[in-house]
Coordinates of C-alpha atoms in Angstrom, one line a residue:
X228 CA 18.4 2.7 -30.9
X229 CA 14.4 3.0 -31.5
X230 CA 12.1 0.5 -29.7
X231 CA 11.1 -2.8 -32.2
X232 CA 7.8 -2.2 -31.4
X233 CA 7.3 1.6 -32.1
X234 CA 7.6 3.2 -35.7
X235 CA 10.4 6.3 -35.8
X236 CA 8.3 8.5 -36.9
X237 CA 6.0 8.0 -34.1
X238 CA 8.3 7.7 -31.6
X239 CA 9.9 11.1 -32.7
X240 CA 6.3 12.4 -32.7
X241 CA 5.7 11.6 -29.1
X242 CA 9.2 12.9 -27.3
X243 CA 8.1 16.5 -29.5
X244 CA 4.6 16.5 -27.8
X245 CA 5.8 15.3 -24.1
X246 CA 6.7 18.3 -22.0
X247 CA 8.5 15.1 -19.6
X248 CA 10.9 12.8 -21.1
X249 CA 10.8 9.6 -23.2
X250 CA 12.8 6.6 -22.4
X251 CA 13.2 3.7 -24.8
X252 CA 15.7 1.0 -24.7
X253 CA 19.4 2.1 -25.5
X254 CA 18.9 5.6 -24.0
X255 CA 21.1 6.8 -21.0
X256 CA 18.4 6.4 -18.3
X257 CA 16.3 4.0 -19.1
X258 CA 17.5 1.2 -17.0
X259 CA 17.3 3.0 -14.0
X260 CA 14.0 4.5 -15.4
X261 CA 12.7 0.9 -15.1
X262 CA 14.0 0.3 -11.9
X263 CA 11.3 -0.7 -9.5
X264 CA 10.8 -1.5 -5.6
X265 CA 10.8 -4.8 -6.1
X266 CA 13.8 -6.4 -7.3
X267 CA 12.7 -9.7 -8.4
X268 CA 11.1 -8.2 -11.3
X269 CA 12.8 -7.1 -14.3
X270 CA 10.9 -5.9 -17.2
X271 CA 11.9 -3.8 -20.0
X272 CA 9.1 -1.9 -21.3
X273 CA 9.6 -0.6 -25.5
X274 CA 8.9 3.0 -24.2
X275 CA 8.7 5.0 -20.4
X276 CA 6.9 8.2 -20.8
X277 CA 8.0 10.2 -18.1
X278 CA 4.5 12.5 -18.1
X279 CA 4.7 15.7 -16.4
X280 CA 0.9 17.1 -16.9
X281 CA -2.4 15.8 -17.5
X282 CA -1.8 17.0 -20.8
X283 CA 1.3 14.5 -21.3
X284 CA -0.8 11.6 -20.1
X285 CA -3.6 12.1 -22.2
X286 CA -0.7 12.1 -24.9
X287 CA 1.1 9.3 -23.7
X288 CA -2.4 7.2 -23.5
X289 CA -3.3 7.9 -26.9
X290 CA 0.4 6.8 -28.3
X291 CA 0.1 3.8 -26.5
X292 CA -3.9 2.7 -28.1
X293 CA -2.7 3.7 -31.7
X294 CA 0.7 2.0 -31.4
X295 CA -1.0 -1.0 -30.0
X296 CA 0.9 -1.0 -26.7
X297 CA -0.1 -2.8 -23.6
X298 CA -0.1 0.1 -20.8
X299 CA 1.1 0.3 -17.3
X300 CA 0.7 3.3 -15.1
X301 CA 3.7 3.9 -12.6
X302 CA 3.5 6.2 -9.4
X303 CA 5.0 5.1 -6.5
X304 CA 6.3 1.8 -8.6
X305 CA 5.3 -0.2 -4.9
X306 CA 3.4 -2.9 -6.5
X307 CA 4.6 -6.0 -5.3
X308 CA 3.7 -7.7 -8.3
X309 CA 5.6 -5.3 -10.6
X310 CA 1.9 -4.0 -12.0
X311 CA 4.0 -0.6 -12.9
X312 CA 5.8 -2.4 -15.8
X313 CA 5.7 -4.6 -18.5
X314 CA 7.6 -6.4 -21.5
X315 CA 7.5 -4.4 -24.5
X316 CA 4.7 -2.3 -24.0
X317 CA 4.1 1.3 -22.5
X318 CA 4.9 2.6 -19.0
X319 CA 3.1 6.1 -18.4
X320 CA 5.1 7.3 -15.4
X321 CA 4.0 9.6 -13.1
X322 CA 7.1 10.6 -11.1
X323 CA 7.0 14.0 -12.4
X324 CA 3.9 15.1 -11.3
X325 CA 4.7 15.1 -7.6
X326 CA 2.7 18.4 -6.2
X327 CA 1.3 18.9 -2.8
X328 CA -0.6 21.7 -2.3
X329 CA -2.5 22.5 1.3
X330 CA -5.6 24.4 1.9
X331 CA -5.3 25.4 5.4
X332 CA -9.1 27.0 5.0
X333 CA -10.8 23.7 4.3
X334 CA -8.1 21.2 5.7
X335 CA -6.9 19.9 2.1
X336 CA -4.2 19.0 0.4
X337 CA -4.0 18.4 -3.7
X338 CA -1.6 16.0 -5.0
X339 CA 0.0 15.1 -8.4
X340 CA -0.4 11.7 -9.8
X341 CA 3.6 10.8 -9.1
X342 CA 3.0 11.9 -5.4
X343 CA 4.4 10.0 -2.4
X344 CA 3.5 9.9 0.6
X345 CA 6.6 11.6 1.8
X346 CA 5.4 14.2 -0.5
X347 CA 2.1 14.5 1.4
X348 CA 3.1 13.9 5.0
X349 CA 6.0 16.9 4.7
X350 CA 3.4 19.3 2.8
X351 CA 1.2 18.9 6.0
X352 CA 3.3 18.5 8.6
X353 CA 4.1 22.5 9.0
X354 CA 0.1 23.1 9.2
X355 CA -0.1 19.8 12.0
X356 CA -2.4 18.2 9.4
X357 CA -2.2 14.8 8.4
X358 CA -4.3 12.2 7.1
X359 CA -3.8 8.4 6.2
X360 CA -1.3 7.0 5.0
X361 CA 0.9 4.5 3.9
X362 CA 3.3 2.6 6.7
X363 CA 6.4 3.7 4.6
X364 CA 7.3 7.0 3.4
X365 CA 7.9 5.9 -0.5
X366 CA 4.4 4.4 -1.2
X367 CA 2.6 6.4 -3.7
X368 CA -0.3 8.0 -2.9
X369 CA -2.3 7.3 -5.8
X370 CA -2.1 3.6 -6.0
X371 CA -2.6 3.7 -2.4
X372 CA -5.4 5.5 -1.9
X373 CA -7.4 4.4 -5.0
X374 CA -6.5 0.5 -3.5
X375 CA -8.8 1.9 -0.3
X376 CA -5.0 2.9 1.9
X377 CA -4.8 1.3 5.2
X378 CA -2.0 3.3 7.2
X379 CA -1.1 3.7 11.1
X380 CA -3.7 6.4 11.0
X381 CA -6.6 4.7 9.9
X382 CA -8.2 3.6 13.5
X383 CA -8.6 7.7 13.9
X384 CA -9.1 8.8 10.7
X385 CA -10.1 6.1 8.4
X386 CA -9.2 4.5 5.3
X387 CA -6.9 6.5 2.7
X388 CA -10.3 6.5 0.5
X389 CA -12.5 7.9 3.1
X390 CA -10.5 10.7 3.0
X391 CA -11.0 11.2 -1.0
X392 CA -12.2 14.7 -1.8
X393 CA -12.2 14.2 -5.6
X394 CA -9.9 12.9 -8.3
X395 CA -8.7 14.4 -11.8
X396 CA -8.6 11.2 -14.3
X397 CA -7.4 10.7 -17.5
X398 CA -9.4 7.4 -19.3
X399 CA -8.6 5.0 -22.0
X400 CA -9.7 7.7 -24.9
X401 CA -7.2 10.3 -23.3
X402 CA -10.1 12.5 -22.0
X403 CA -10.0 14.1 -18.5
X404 CA -12.9 13.3 -16.1
X405 CA -13.7 14.6 -12.4
X406 CA -14.9 12.5 -10.0
X407 CA -16.4 13.6 -6.6
X408 CA -19.4 13.2 -4.6
X409 CA -21.5 15.5 -6.9
X410 CA -19.6 15.1 -10.2
X411 CA -19.5 11.4 -11.7
X412 CA -20.7 9.7 -8.1
X413 CA -21.0 6.3 -9.5
X414 CA -17.2 6.3 -10.9
X415 CA -15.9 8.0 -7.4
X416 CA -17.5 5.2 -5.9
X417 CA -15.5 3.1 -7.8
X418 CA -12.2 4.9 -6.6
X419 CA -12.9 3.9 -3.5
X420 CA -11.0 0.9 -3.6
X421 CA -11.1 0.3 -7.3
X422 CA -7.4 1.1 -8.1
X423 CA -6.5 1.7 -11.4
X424 CA -9.0 0.2 -13.5
X425 CA -10.8 3.2 -14.6
X426 CA -8.1 5.9 -15.4
X427 CA -5.0 7.7 -14.5
X428 CA -5.2 9.7 -11.3
X429 CA -3.3 13.0 -12.1
X430 CA -4.3 14.3 -9.1
X431 CA -6.5 14.0 -6.3
X432 CA -7.9 16.3 -3.3
X433 CA -8.0 14.1 0.2
X434 CA -9.4 15.8 3.4
X435 CA -6.7 16.7 6.6
X436 CA -6.9 16.6 10.2
X437 CA -5.7 18.7 12.7
X438 CA -2.4 16.0 14.3
X439 CA -0.8 18.3 16.9
X440 CA 1.5 15.6 18.2
X441 CA 2.0 11.7 17.4
X442 CA 3.8 9.6 19.5
X443 CA 5.6 5.6 19.4
X444 CA 6.4 2.8 21.9
X445 CA 8.5 0.2 20.1
X446 CA 9.1 -2.7 22.1
X447 CA 11.2 -5.9 21.1
X448 CA 11.2 -9.3 22.8
X449 CA 13.0 -12.6 22.3
X450 CA 10.7 -14.9 20.6
X451 CA 10.0 -16.9 23.8
X452 CA 7.9 -14.3 25.1
X453 CA 6.4 -14.0 21.4
X454 CA 2.4 -15.6 22.7
X455 CA 2.5 -13.1 25.8
X456 CA 3.2 -10.3 23.7
X457 CA 1.2 -10.8 21.2
X458 CA -2.0 -11.7 23.5
X459 CA -1.3 -8.5 25.4
X460 CA -1.7 -6.7 21.8
X461 CA -4.4 -8.5 21.3
X462 CA -6.0 -7.5 24.8
X463 CA -4.6 -3.9 24.3
X464 CA -6.0 -3.1 21.1
X465 CA -9.6 -4.5 21.8
X466 CA -10.3 -1.5 24.6
X467 CA -7.8 1.3 22.7
X468 CA -8.9 4.2 22.1
X469 CA -9.0 4.8 18.2
X470 CA -6.1 7.0 18.3
X471 CA -3.9 3.8 19.0
X472 CA -2.6 1.4 16.4
X473 CA 0.3 -0.3 15.5
X474 CA 1.1 -3.9 15.2
X475 CA 2.9 -7.4 16.9
X476 CA 5.3 -8.0 14.3
X477 CA 8.1 -10.7 14.0
X478 CA 11.2 -9.6 12.7
X479 CA 15.0 -9.9 12.4
X480 CA 17.2 -7.5 14.6
X481 CA 18.2 -4.7 13.6
X482 CA 21.8 -3.5 13.8
X483 CA 20.7 0.0 15.6
X484 CA 21.9 1.1 18.8
X485 CA 18.5 0.0 20.7
X486 CA 19.3 -3.5 19.8
X487 CA 21.8 -5.6 21.9
X488 CA 24.9 -6.6 19.5
X489 CA 23.9 -10.2 20.4
X490 CA 20.7 -10.1 19.5
X491 CA 21.2 -8.1 15.8
X492 CA 20.3 -11.1 12.7
X493 CA 18.1 -12.8 15.6
X494 CA 14.4 -13.5 15.2
X495 CA 12.8 -10.8 17.6
X496 CA 9.2 -10.4 18.8
X497 CA 8.1 -6.5 18.6
X498 CA 5.3 -4.5 19.7
X499 CA 4.6 -1.2 18.4
X500 CA 2.2 0.5 19.6
X501 CA 1.5 4.2 17.5
X502 CA -0.2 7.3 19.0
X503 CA -2.1 10.0 17.4
X504 CA -1.1 12.1 20.8
X505 CA 0.9 12.5 23.2
X506 CA 4.1 10.2 24.6
X507 CA 2.2 10.1 28.2
X508 CA -0.9 9.0 26.5
X509 CA 1.3 6.5 24.3
X510 CA 2.4 5.3 27.5
X511 CA -0.6 4.7 29.4
X512 CA -1.9 2.7 26.2
X513 CA 1.1 0.7 26.1
X514 CA 1.3 0.0 29.7
X515 CA 0.4 -3.8 30.1
X516 CA 3.6 -4.3 27.3
X517 CA 5.6 -2.1 28.9
X518 CA 5.3 -4.2 32.2
X519 CA 6.7 -7.2 30.1
X520 CA 10.3 -7.9 30.2
X521 CA 11.8 -6.8 27.0
X522 CA 15.1 -6.3 25.4
X523 CA 15.0 -3.1 23.3
X524 CA 12.5 -0.1 24.2
X525 CA 12.3 2.9 22.3
X526 CA 9.8 6.2 23.5
X527 CA 8.9 9.3 21.8
X528 CA 7.1 11.8 20.8
X529 CA 8.0 13.3 17.5
X530 CA 6.5 14.7 13.9
X531 CA 4.4 12.0 12.1
X532 CA 6.1 12.9 8.9
X533 CA 9.7 11.9 10.5
X534 CA 7.7 8.6 11.8
X535 CA 6.9 7.8 8.9
X536 CA 10.7 7.6 7.0
X537 CA 11.8 5.2 9.8
X538 CA 10.4 2.2 9.0
X539 CA 10.9 2.8 4.8
X540 CA 11.8 -0.7 3.5
X541 CA 15.4 -0.6 1.9
X542 CA 15.1 -0.4 -1.8
X543 CA 16.3 -3.1 -4.0
X544 CA 15.5 -6.3 -2.3
X545 CA 13.1 -8.9 -3.9
X546 CA 9.8 -9.2 -2.2
X547 CA 6.6 -11.3 -1.8
X548 CA 3.7 -10.5 0.2
X549 CA 0.1 -11.0 1.2
X550 CA -2.5 -11.2 3.6
X551 CA -5.6 -12.6 5.6
X552 CA -8.0 -10.8 7.3
X553 CA -9.4 -12.5 10.3
X554 CA -13.1 -12.4 12.0
X555 CA -11.7 -14.1 15.0
X556 CA -8.0 -14.2 16.8
X557 CA -8.3 -16.8 19.7
X558 CA -5.2 -17.6 21.6
X559 CA -5.2 -20.6 18.8
X560 CA -4.8 -18.3 16.3
X561 CA -2.3 -16.2 18.4
X562 CA -0.3 -20.0 18.9
X563 CA -0.2 -20.4 15.6
X564 CA 0.9 -16.9 14.5
X565 CA 4.1 -17.2 16.4
X566 CA 4.8 -20.4 15.5
X567 CA 4.5 -19.5 11.4
X568 CA 7.5 -16.7 12.9
X569 CA 9.9 -19.6 13.1
X570 CA 10.1 -20.3 9.1
X571 CA 10.6 -16.9 8.5
X572 CA 13.3 -16.1 5.7
X573 CA 16.3 -15.0 7.9
X574 CA 18.4 -12.8 8.6
X575 CA 16.2 -10.5 6.7
X576 CA 14.3 -7.3 6.2
X577 CA 11.0 -9.5 6.0
X578 CA 8.0 -9.3 8.8
X579 CA 5.2 -11.1 10.0
X580 CA 2.8 -8.8 11.5
X581 CA -0.3 -8.5 13.1
X582 CA -2.5 -5.5 12.2
X583 CA -5.3 -3.8 14.0
X584 CA -8.4 -2.9 12.7
X585 CA -11.3 -0.9 14.0
X586 CA -12.0 2.2 15.0
X587 CA -13.4 4.5 12.7
X588 CA -12.1 2.1 9.9
X589 CA -14.6 -0.1 10.8
X590 CA -17.6 2.7 11.4
X591 CA -17.1 5.0 8.3
X592 CA -17.3 4.5 4.5
X593 CA -19.5 1.2 4.6
X594 CA -20.8 2.1 1.5
X595 CA -17.4 1.8 -0.2
X596 CA -16.0 -1.3 -2.3
X597 CA -13.4 -2.3 0.4
X598 CA -15.6 -5.1 2.9
X599 CA -12.1 -6.0 4.5
X600 CA -12.6 -2.7 6.9
X601 CA -14.9 -4.6 9.0
X602 CA -12.4 -7.2 10.1
X603 CA -11.2 -7.1 13.6
X604 CA -7.3 -8.4 12.7
X605 CA -5.2 -8.7 9.7
X606 CA -2.2 -10.9 9.1
X607 CA 0.5 -9.8 6.8
X608 CA 3.3 -11.6 5.7
X609 CA 5.8 -9.4 4.5
X610 CA 8.8 -11.7 2.8
X611 CA 11.7 -9.1 1.6
X612 CA 15.2 -10.9 0.9
X613 CA 18.1 -10.1 -0.9
X614 CA 19.4 -13.8 -2.2
X615 CA 17.4 -15.3 -5.3
X616 CA 18.3 -18.3 -4.3
X617 CA 15.4 -17.5 -1.4
X618 CA 12.9 -17.2 -3.7
X619 CA 10.9 -20.3 -3.0
X620 CA 11.9 -20.5 0.4
X621 CA 10.4 -17.1 1.0
X622 CA 6.9 -17.6 -1.1
X623 CA 6.2 -20.7 0.6
X624 CA 6.8 -19.2 4.0
X625 CA 4.1 -16.4 2.8
X626 CA 1.6 -19.3 1.6
X627 CA 2.2 -21.5 4.5
X628 CA 1.0 -18.1 6.5
X629 CA -1.8 -17.9 4.6
X630 CA -2.5 -21.6 4.8
X631 CA -2.0 -21.1 9.1
X632 CA -4.4 -18.7 9.6
X633 CA -7.6 -20.3 7.2
X634 CA -9.8 -21.7 10.2
X635 CA -10.3 -17.8 11.8
X636 CA -10.4 -15.4 8.6
X637 CA -12.8 -13.4 6.9
X638 CA -12.4 -14.5 3.1
X639 CA -11.8 -10.4 2.8
X640 CA -8.5 -9.0 1.3
X641 CA -6.9 -5.8 1.4
X642 CA -5.7 -6.3 -2.7
X643 CA -2.5 -3.5 -2.1
X644 CA -1.1 -5.9 0.6
X645 CA -0.8 -9.1 -1.8
X646 CA 0.6 -9.6 -5.6
X647 CA -1.1 -11.4 -8.4
X648 CA -3.2 -14.1 -6.5
X649 CA -5.8 -15.2 -9.4
X650 CA -9.8 -13.6 -9.9
X651 CA -11.0 -15.3 -6.4
X652 CA -9.0 -12.9 -4.3
X653 CA -9.7 -10.4 -6.6
X654 CA -13.7 -10.7 -6.2
X655 CA -12.5 -11.1 -2.9
X656 CA -11.0 -7.5 -2.1
X657 CA -14.7 -6.3 -3.4
X658 CA -17.1 -8.5 -2.8
X659 CA -19.1 -10.3 -5.2
X660 CA -22.0 -7.9 -5.1
X661 CA -19.6 -4.7 -5.2
X662 CA -17.6 -6.2 -8.0
X663 CA -20.4 -6.6 -10.1
X664 CA -21.3 -3.0 -9.6
X665 CA -17.3 -2.3 -10.2
X666 CA -17.1 -3.9 -13.6
X667 CA -20.1 -2.1 -14.8
X668 CA -18.2 1.3 -14.0
X669 CA -15.5 -0.5 -15.9
X670 CA -17.4 -1.3 -18.8
X671 CA -18.3 2.7 -19.2
X672 CA -14.7 4.4 -19.0
X673 CA -12.6 1.5 -19.9
X674 CA -14.7 -1.1 -22.2
X675 CA -11.6 -2.5 -23.4
X676 CA -9.8 -3.2 -20.8
X677 CA -6.6 -1.1 -21.7
X678 CA -5.9 -0.7 -17.9
X679 CA -5.9 -4.3 -17.1
X680 CA -2.1 -4.4 -15.6
X681 CA -3.7 -4.1 -11.6
X682 CA -6.0 -6.2 -9.8
X683 CA -8.3 -6.5 -12.8
X684 CA -11.7 -6.1 -13.1
X685 CA -13.5 -7.2 -16.5
X686 CA -15.7 -4.8 -17.8
X687 CA -19.2 -6.3 -18.0
X688 CA -22.4 -4.6 -17.9
X689 CA -24.7 -5.2 -14.8
X690 CA -27.3 -7.2 -15.4

C-alpha cells in the first residue's frame, strides 16, 4: 500500500536511494516503526525513512521538502508530546545511527544521531569514563544534549550541553554543516539548549570524565515521614559536595524484594542520593537520611552504566510531564510539595520529584541559552499510567503541581521535561534575550521553519 500523499515513483526513488529502510502504511513493520515511548500518542506518518547515514538523512529531508511533507525527526523517541511523529508526513528515523566511539587520549566520545544513553554509557564504561546523561538509559543522546541535558552527574560534570565538543548537522536544505567552538560558533551556541530547531544532528562529540566509582543510597519511607525526609534532603544537598545528586521522590511502592509486601502498590516517599565516588562516601553524605526510620534501603557501589538502566521507565505507558524551577524551597514549599503527592495517579509508575541543581550546573556555561540552570531546585511531576480512563486525572495532577509551587518559581523551565505548553513556556526555557538571538540563528539555518515539530523557535532576524 502506497502512502496516499506521496506519488509511487517518488517513493520508489527514496527506497532505491536510501541505505536504510523505508516504511509506509501497510508495510510489515510500519506499526512497530511508528511506536514511541508515550503510548498516548498514536500518529500515522505517510513515510518513515530509517536513515543509516548522514547521506540518508540529507536524501530524506530533500524528499520530504520536494513532496511537501511535514518533517519530524526521531532519535530516542522520548518526547512526551510525541514530537518525533506526525500524521501524513515524513519521519526521519535515526535509530540505525547508533555508533559510539571513545577516544581515550582526548577523553571524548563520538555518537551517532540515533544513539541512546545506554549506547554512550556502555561504550565509555570499560574506560572508567562517563559524562552527564539522562536519568534513564533509553533516552536519545541527541535530543537530550541539544535540549540542555540534565542528569544524575550534572552537579559534578555540568549539563550534557556543557560537555558538547562538536555537532554534525544536516540543515533544512539537505546540506551538511559542522559546528564547534571554532567552526560556525553562533550555531554551536544555539545547539546548547536550542534543541532540534536548526537541523538534524547526525553525529556529536561529547567530553568524557574519569568516573572510577559510582554509588547510590535509596531509602523509602511511609508518606507520614515525607516532610521530614524532604526537608532533611534539602538541608543535606545545600551543603553536599558536587559529587552528590539524586532527588526526593514520591512514588508507588514497586514490587521489588527490598520493599515490604504490604507496601507494594502504596504511596511511599523515597530519598535517592547518587554519588560519583565510593559507597563509603555516599553513606557519609546520606547519613542524616539514614538516621530517619525507613521501610526499605538499598545501598550499593556499581558501574554507572548499570545504575542508568535500573530506573528505566516501562515502555507502552501513557505519559504526561511538566516541571517548575524554583528560586527558593522553604518549609512552606516543602509542605506544599508533600501535599501535592497525595493526588498523584495511584498505583502507577508516576513520580513526584524534587531534584537538586547547583554545583557545576550553576557554575558552568552561563553563556548558553539555558537560564534554568541557575535555579537551586526543580519540581518534576512525572505522570505515567496505563489506563486511558486516567488521562484527565493524570494531566490535572501535573497541572495542580505546577500551580501549587508557583509562589516559589523562578520562571524558567527545562524544555526536555515538558510537552507542548505554549509559546510563553518556550521563551521561558531560553530567556527572552536568548530567544531573540536563537530566532536569528533559526532564520539563517531554517528560514522556512521546516523543523518545527519541537519546542519551536520561530525564525526572525535579530533587530
